PDB file of C-alpha atoms in Angstrom:
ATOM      1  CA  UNK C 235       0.000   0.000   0.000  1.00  0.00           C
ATOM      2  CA  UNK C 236       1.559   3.674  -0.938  1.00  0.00           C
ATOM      3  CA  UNK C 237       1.992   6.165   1.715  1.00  0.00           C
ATOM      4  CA  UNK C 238      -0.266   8.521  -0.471  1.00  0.00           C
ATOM      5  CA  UNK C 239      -3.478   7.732  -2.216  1.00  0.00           C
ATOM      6  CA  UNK C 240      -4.770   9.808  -5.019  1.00  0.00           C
ATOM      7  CA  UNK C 241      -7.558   8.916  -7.167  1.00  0.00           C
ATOM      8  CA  UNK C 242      -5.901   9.133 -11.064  1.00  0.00           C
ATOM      9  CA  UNK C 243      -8.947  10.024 -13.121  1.00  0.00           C
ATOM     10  CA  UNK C 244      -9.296  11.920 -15.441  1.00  0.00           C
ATOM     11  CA  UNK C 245     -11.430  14.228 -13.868  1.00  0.00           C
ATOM     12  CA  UNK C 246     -13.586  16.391 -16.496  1.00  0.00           C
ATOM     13  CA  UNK C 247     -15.613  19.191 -15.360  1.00  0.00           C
ATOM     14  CA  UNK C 248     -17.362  21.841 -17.631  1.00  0.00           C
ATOM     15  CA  UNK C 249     -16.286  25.139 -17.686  1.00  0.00           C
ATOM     16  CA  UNK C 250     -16.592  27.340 -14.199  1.00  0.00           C
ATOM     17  CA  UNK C 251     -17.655  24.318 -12.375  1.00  0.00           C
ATOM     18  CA  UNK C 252     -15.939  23.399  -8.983  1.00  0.00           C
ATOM     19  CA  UNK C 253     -12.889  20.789  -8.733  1.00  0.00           C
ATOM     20  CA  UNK C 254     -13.001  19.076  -6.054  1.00  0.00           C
ATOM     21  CA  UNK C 255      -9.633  16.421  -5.643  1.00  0.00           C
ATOM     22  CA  UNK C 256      -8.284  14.781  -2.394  1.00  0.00           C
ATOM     23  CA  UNK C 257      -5.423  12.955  -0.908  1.00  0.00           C
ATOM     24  CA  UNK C 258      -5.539  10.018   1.492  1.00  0.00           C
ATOM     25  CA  UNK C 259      -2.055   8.771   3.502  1.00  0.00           C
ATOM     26  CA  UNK C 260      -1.261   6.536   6.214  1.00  0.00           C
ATOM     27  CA  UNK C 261       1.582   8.178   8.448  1.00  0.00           C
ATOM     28  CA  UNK C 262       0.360  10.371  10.867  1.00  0.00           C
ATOM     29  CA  UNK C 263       4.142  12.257  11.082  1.00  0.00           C
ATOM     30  CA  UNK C 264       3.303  14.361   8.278  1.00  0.00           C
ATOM     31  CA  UNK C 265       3.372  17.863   8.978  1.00  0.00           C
ATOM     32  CA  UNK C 266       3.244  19.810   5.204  1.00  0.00           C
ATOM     33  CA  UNK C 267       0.490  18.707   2.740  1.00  0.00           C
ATOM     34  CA  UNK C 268       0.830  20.302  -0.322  1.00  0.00           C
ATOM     35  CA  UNK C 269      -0.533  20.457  -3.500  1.00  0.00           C
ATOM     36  CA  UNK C 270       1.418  20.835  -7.034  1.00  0.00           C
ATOM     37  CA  UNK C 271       0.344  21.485 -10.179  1.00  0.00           C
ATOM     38  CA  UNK C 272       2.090  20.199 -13.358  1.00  0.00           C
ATOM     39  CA  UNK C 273       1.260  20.767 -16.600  1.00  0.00           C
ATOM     40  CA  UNK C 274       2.526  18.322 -19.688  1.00  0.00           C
ATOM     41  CA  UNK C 275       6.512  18.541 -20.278  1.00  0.00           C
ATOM     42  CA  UNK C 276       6.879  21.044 -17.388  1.00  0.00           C
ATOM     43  CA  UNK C 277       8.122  20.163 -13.725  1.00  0.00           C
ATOM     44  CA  UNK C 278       5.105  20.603 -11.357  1.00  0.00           C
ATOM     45  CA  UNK C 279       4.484  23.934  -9.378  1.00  0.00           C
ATOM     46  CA  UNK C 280       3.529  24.514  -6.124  1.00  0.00           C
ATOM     47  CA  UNK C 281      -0.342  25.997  -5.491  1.00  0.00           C
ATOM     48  CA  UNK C 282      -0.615  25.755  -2.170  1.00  0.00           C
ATOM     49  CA  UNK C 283       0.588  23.916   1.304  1.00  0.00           C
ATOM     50  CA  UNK C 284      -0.577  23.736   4.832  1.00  0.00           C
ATOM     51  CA  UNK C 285       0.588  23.015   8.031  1.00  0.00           C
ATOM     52  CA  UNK C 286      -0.886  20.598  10.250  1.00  0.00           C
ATOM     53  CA  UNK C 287      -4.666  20.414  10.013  1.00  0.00           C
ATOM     54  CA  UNK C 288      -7.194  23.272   9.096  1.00  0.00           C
ATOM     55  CA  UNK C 289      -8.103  25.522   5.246  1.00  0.00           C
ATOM     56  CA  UNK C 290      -6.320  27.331   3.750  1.00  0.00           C
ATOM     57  CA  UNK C 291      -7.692  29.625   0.796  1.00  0.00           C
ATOM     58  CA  UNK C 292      -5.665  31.305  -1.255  1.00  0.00           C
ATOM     59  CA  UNK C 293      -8.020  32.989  -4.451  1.00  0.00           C
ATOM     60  CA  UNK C 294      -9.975  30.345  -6.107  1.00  0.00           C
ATOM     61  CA  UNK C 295      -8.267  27.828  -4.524  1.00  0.00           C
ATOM     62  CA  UNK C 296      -8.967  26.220  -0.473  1.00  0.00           C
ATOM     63  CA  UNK C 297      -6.789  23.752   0.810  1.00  0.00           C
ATOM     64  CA  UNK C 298      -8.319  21.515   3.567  1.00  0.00           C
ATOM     65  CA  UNK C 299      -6.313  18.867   6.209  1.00  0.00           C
ATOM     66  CA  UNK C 300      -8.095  16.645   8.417  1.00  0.00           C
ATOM     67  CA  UNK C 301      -4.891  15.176  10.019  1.00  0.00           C
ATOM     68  CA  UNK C 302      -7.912  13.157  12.182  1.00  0.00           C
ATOM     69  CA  UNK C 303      -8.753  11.059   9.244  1.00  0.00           C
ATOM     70  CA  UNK C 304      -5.455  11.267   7.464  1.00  0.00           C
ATOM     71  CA  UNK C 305      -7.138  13.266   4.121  1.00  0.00           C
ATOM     72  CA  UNK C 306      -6.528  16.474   2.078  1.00  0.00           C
ATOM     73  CA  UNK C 307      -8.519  17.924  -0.163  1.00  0.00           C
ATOM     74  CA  UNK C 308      -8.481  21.026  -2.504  1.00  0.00           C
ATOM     75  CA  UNK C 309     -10.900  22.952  -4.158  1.00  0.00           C
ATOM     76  CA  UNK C 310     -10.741  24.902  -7.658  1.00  0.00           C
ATOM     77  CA  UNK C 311     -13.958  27.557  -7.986  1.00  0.00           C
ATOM     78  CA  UNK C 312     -14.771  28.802 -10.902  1.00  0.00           C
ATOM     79  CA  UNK C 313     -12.563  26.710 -12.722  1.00  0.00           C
ATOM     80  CA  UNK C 314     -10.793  27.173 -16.483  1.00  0.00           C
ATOM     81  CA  UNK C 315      -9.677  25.672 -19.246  1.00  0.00           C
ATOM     82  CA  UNK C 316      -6.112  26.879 -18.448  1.00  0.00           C
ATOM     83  CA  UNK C 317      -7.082  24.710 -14.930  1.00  0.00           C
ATOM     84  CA  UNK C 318      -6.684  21.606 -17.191  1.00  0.00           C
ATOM     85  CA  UNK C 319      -3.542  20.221 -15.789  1.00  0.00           C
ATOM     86  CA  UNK C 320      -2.447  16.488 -13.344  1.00  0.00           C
ATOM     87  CA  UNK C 321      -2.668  17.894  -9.905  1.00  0.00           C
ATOM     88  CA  UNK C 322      -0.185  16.023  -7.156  1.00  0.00           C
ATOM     89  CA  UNK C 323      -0.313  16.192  -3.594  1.00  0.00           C
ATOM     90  CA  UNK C 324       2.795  16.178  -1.714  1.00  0.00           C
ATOM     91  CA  UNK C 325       3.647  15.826   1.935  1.00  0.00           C
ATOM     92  CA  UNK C 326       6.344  16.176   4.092  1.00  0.00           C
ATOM     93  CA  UNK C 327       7.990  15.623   7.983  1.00  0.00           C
ATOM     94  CA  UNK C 328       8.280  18.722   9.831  1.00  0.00           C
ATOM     95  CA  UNK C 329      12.272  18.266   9.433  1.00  0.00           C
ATOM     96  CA  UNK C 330      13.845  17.305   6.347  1.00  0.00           C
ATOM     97  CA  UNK C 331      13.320  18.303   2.536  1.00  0.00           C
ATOM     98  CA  UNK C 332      11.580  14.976   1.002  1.00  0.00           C
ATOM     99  CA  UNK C 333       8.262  15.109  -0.415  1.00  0.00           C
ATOM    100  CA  UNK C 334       6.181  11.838  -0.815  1.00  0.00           C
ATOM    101  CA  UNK C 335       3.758  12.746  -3.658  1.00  0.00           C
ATOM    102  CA  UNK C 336       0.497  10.635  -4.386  1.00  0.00           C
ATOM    103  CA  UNK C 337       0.358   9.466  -7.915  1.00  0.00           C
ATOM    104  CA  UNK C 338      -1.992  12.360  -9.082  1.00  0.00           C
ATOM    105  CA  UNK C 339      -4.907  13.586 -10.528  1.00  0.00           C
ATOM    106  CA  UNK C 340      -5.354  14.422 -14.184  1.00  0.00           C
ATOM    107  CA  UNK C 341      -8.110  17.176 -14.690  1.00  0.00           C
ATOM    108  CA  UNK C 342      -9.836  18.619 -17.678  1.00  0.00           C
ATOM    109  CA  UNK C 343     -12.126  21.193 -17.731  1.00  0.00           C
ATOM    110  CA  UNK C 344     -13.929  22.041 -20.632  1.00  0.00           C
ATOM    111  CA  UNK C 345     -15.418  25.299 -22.217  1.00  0.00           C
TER     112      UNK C 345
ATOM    113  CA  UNK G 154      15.797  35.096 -12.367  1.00  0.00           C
ATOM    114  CA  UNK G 155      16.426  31.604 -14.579  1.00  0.00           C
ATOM    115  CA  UNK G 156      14.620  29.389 -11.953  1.00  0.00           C
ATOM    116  CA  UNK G 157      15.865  25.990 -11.712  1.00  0.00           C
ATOM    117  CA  UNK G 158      17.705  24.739 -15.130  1.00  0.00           C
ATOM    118  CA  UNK G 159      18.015  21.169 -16.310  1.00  0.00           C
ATOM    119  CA  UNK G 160      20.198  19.405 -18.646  1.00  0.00           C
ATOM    120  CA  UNK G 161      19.814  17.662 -21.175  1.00  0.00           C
ATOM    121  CA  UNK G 162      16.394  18.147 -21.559  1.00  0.00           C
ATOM    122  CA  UNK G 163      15.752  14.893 -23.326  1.00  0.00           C
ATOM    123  CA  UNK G 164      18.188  11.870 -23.479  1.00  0.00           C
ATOM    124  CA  UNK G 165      18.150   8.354 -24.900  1.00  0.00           C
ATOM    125  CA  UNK G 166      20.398   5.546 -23.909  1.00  0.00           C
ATOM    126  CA  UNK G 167      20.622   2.097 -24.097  1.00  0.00           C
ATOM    127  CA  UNK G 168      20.983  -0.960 -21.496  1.00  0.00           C
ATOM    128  CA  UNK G 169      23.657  -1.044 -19.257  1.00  0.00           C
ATOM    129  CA  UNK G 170      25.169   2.147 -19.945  1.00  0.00           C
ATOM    130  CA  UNK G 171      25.495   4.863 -17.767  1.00  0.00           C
ATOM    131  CA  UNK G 172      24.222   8.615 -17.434  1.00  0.00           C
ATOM    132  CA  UNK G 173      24.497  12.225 -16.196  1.00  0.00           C
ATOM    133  CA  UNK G 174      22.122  14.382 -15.368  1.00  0.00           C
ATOM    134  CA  UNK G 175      22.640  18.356 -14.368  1.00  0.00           C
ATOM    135  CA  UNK G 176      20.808  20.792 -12.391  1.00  0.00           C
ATOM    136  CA  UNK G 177      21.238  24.640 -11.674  1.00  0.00           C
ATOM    137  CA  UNK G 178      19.131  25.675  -8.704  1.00  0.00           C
ATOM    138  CA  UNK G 179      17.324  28.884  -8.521  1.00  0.00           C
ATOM    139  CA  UNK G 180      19.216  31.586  -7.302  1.00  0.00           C
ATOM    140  CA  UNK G 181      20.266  32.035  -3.658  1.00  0.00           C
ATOM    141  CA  UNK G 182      19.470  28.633  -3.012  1.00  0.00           C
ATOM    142  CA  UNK G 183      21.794  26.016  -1.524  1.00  0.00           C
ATOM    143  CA  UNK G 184      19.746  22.635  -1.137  1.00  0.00           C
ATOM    144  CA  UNK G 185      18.820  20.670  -4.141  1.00  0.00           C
ATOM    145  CA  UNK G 186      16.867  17.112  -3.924  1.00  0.00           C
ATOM    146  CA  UNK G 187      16.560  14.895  -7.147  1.00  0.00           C
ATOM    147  CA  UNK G 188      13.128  13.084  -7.846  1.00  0.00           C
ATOM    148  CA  UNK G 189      12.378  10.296 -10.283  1.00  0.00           C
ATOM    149  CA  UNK G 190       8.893  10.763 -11.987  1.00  0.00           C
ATOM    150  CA  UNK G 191       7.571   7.475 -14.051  1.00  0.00           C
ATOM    151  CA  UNK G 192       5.015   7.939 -16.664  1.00  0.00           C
ATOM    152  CA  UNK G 193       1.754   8.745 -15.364  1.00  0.00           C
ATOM    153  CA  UNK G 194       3.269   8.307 -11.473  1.00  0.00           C
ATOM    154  CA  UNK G 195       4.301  10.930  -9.177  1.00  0.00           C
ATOM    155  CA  UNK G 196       7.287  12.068  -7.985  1.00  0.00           C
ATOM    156  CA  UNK G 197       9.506   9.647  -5.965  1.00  0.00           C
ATOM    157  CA  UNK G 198      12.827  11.089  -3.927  1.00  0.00           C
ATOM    158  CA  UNK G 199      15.868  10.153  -5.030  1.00  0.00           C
ATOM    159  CA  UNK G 200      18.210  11.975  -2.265  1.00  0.00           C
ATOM    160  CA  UNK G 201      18.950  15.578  -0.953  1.00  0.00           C
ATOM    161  CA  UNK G 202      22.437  17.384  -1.050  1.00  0.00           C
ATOM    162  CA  UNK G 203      23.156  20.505   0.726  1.00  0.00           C
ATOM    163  CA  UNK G 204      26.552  21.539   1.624  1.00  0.00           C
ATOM    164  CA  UNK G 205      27.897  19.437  -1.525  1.00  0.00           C
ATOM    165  CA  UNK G 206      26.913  16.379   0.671  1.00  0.00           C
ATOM    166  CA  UNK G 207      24.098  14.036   0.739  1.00  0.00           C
ATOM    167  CA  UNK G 208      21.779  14.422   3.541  1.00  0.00           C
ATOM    168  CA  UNK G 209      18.719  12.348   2.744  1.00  0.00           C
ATOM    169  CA  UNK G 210      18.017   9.311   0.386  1.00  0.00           C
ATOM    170  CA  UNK G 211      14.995   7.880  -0.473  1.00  0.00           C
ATOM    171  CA  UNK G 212      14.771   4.272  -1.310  1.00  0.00           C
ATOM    172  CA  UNK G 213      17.029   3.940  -5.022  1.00  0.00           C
ATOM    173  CA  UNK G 214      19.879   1.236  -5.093  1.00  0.00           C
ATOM    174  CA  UNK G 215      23.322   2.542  -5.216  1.00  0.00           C
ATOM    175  CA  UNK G 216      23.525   2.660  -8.920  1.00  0.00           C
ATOM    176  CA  UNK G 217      22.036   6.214  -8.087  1.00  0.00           C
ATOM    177  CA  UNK G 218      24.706   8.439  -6.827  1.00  0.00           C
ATOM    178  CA  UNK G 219      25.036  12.187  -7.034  1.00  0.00           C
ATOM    179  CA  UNK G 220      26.884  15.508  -6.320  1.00  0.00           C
ATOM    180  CA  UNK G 221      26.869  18.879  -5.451  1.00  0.00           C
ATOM    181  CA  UNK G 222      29.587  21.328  -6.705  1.00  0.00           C
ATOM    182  CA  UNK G 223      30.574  24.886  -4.494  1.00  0.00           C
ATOM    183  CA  UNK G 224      28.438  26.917  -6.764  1.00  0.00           C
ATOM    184  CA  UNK G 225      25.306  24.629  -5.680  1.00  0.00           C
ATOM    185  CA  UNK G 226      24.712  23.024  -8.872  1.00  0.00           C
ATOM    186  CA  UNK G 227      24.238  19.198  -8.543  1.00  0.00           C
ATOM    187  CA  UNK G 228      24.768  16.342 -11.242  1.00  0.00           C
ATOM    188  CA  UNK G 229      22.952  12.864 -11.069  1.00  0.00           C
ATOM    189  CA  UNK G 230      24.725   9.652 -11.811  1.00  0.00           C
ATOM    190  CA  UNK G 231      22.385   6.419 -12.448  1.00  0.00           C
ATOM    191  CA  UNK G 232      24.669   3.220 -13.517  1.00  0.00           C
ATOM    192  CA  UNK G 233      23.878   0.165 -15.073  1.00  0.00           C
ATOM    193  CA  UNK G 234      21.095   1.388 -16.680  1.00  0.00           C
ATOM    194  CA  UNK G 235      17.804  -0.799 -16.714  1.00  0.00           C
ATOM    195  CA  UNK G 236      14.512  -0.557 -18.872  1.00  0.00           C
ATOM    196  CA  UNK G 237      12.444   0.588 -15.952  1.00  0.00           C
ATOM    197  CA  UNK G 238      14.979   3.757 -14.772  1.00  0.00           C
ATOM    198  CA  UNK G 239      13.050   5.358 -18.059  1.00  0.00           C
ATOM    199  CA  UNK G 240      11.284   8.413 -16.699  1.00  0.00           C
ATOM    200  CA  UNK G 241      11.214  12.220 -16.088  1.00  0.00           C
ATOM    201  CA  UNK G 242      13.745  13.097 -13.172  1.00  0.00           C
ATOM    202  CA  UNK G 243      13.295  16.068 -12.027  1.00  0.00           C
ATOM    203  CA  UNK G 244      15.612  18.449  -9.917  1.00  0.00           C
ATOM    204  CA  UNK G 245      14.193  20.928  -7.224  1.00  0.00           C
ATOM    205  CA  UNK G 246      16.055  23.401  -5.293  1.00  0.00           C
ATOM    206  CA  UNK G 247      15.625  25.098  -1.812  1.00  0.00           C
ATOM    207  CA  UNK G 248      17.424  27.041   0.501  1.00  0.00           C
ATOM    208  CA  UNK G 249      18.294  25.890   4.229  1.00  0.00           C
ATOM    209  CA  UNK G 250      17.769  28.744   5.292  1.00  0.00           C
ATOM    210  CA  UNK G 251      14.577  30.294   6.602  1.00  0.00           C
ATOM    211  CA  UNK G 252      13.328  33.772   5.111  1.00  0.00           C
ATOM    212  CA  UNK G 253      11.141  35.600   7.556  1.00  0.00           C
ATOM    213  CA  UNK G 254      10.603  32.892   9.945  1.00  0.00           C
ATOM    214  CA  UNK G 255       8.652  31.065   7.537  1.00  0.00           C
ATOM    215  CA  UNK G 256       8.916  27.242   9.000  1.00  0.00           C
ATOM    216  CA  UNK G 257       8.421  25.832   5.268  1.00  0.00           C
ATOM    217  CA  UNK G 258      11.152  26.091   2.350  1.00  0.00           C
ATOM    218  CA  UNK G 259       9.304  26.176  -1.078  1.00  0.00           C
ATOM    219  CA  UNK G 260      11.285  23.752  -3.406  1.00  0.00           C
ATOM    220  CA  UNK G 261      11.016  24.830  -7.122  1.00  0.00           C
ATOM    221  CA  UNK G 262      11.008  22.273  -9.560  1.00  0.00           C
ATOM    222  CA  UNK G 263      12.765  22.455 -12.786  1.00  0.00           C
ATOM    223  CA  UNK G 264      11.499  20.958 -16.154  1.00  0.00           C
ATOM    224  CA  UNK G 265      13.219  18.025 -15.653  1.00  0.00           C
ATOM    225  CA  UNK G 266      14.944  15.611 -18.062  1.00  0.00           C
ATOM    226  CA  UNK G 267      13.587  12.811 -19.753  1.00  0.00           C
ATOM    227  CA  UNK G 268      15.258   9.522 -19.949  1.00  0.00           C
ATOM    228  CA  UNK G 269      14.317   6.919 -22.489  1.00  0.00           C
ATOM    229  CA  UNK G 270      16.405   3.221 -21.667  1.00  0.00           C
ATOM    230  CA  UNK G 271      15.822   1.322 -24.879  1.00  0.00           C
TER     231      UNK G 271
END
C-alpha cells in the first residue's frame, strides 16, 4: 500500500464548475500537505501547502487537512480551461526536505 | 531570475550504460533534492544534497549516486542502466535557510529531463 493515495482520473468538469480532488495517507508524522500542479513537459508547481490540520484559501483555490482522518482535499472555484492540468499532492515531515507525492490527478475542464 | 535549469532536456540511452544528469538551482538557493517521476506516477525522492553532501536518500539502489559542486549546482549519476529507470527526473532546489521565519522552504522544480532506456 503507498503512503499517499490519489484517485488518477481523469477528472472532467465543464467550464466554471468546482474541482473538487483529495489525498488520502497513512503516516500520521506528516506535517506539510501540499498540493502541485504540473502541466505536460513542465516540472510541477507549487499551489498551495498547509501546516498541520485546518483551510487554507488562497483565491480560487482552499486547501483543507483533516490530520484526524489522514485526508486532504483542494478545491478549484470557478474553474478554467487553463485549470486543465495532473494535480499532485505532496507531503512532508516537519524536518527534512523529502516530499512523498500521491500518484496524481489528471483534470480537464472544458469550455 | 532563470529558476531551476536542467540538462539535457531529453536523453536516450541504451541498457547497461550509464548517465548524467545536471541541475542549476534557482538563485540564492543552496539545497537541491533529485526526484524520479515514471510515466503517469508521481514524484519519488531520489536523495537531498546541501553543503555538496548528501543528507537524505529515499529508497534507489546505489547505482544512483550524485553531487553537489561549491556553486550549488548538482549532477545525477544512475549506472547500469535498466529498462524501468526510463522516466522524467526532475531536480528541485531550496534554501536551508529560513526567510522571515517562515517554517516551510518552497522547493522549485525544474522541467526536468527525460530519460528513455531502450
Amino acid at each position: 500500500q503507498k503512503e499517499v493515495e490519489q484517485d488518477p482520473g481523469p477528472l472532467s468538469v465543464p467550464e466554471g464548475a468546482i474541482v473538487s480532488l483529495n489525498c488520502t495517507y497513512s503516516n500520521s508524522a506528516f506535517q506539510y500537505f501540499m498540493w502541485y500542479r504540473q502541466y505536460s513537459r513542465k516540472g510541477p508547481e507549487l499551489l498551495m501547502y498547509t501546516y498541520s490540520s485546518g483551510n487554507k484559501e488562497d483565491g480560487r483555490f482552499t486547501a483543507q487537512v483533516d490530520k484526524s482522518s489522514k485526508y486532504i482535499s483542494l478545491f478549484i472555484r470557478d474553474s478554467q480551461p487553463s485549470d486543465s492540468a495532473t494535480y499532485l499532492c505532496a507531503m512532508r515531515y516537519a524536518a527534512g526536505n523529502k516530499l512523498t507525492f500521491g500518484g496524481g490527478t489528471r483534470v480537464l475542464v472544458k469550455p | 531570475d532563470a529558476g531551476v535549469t536542467q540538462s539535457p532536456t531529453h536523453l536516450i540511452k541504451t541498457r547497461g550504460q550509464q548517465v548524467t544528469l545536471r541541475c542549476s538551482p534557482k538563485s540564492g538557493h543552496d539545497t537541491v533534492s533529485w526526484y524520479q517521476q515514471a510515466l503517469g506516477q508521481g514524484p519519488q525522492f531520489i536523495f537531498q544534497y546541501y553543503e555538496e553532501e548528501e543528507r537524505q536518500r529515499g529508497n534507489f539502489p546505489d547505482r544512483f549516486s550524485g553531487h553537489q559542486f561549491p556553486n550549488y549546482s548538482s549532477e545525477l549519476n544512475v549506472n547500469a542502466l535498466l529498462l524501468g529507470d526510463s522516466a522524467l527526473y526532475l531536480c528541485a532546489s531550496s534554501t536551508a535557510h529560513r526567510a522571515g521565519g517562515t517554517p516551510y522552504n518552497e522547493q522549485f522544480f525544474g522541467p526536468g529531463t527525460r530519460l528513455t532506456v531502450l
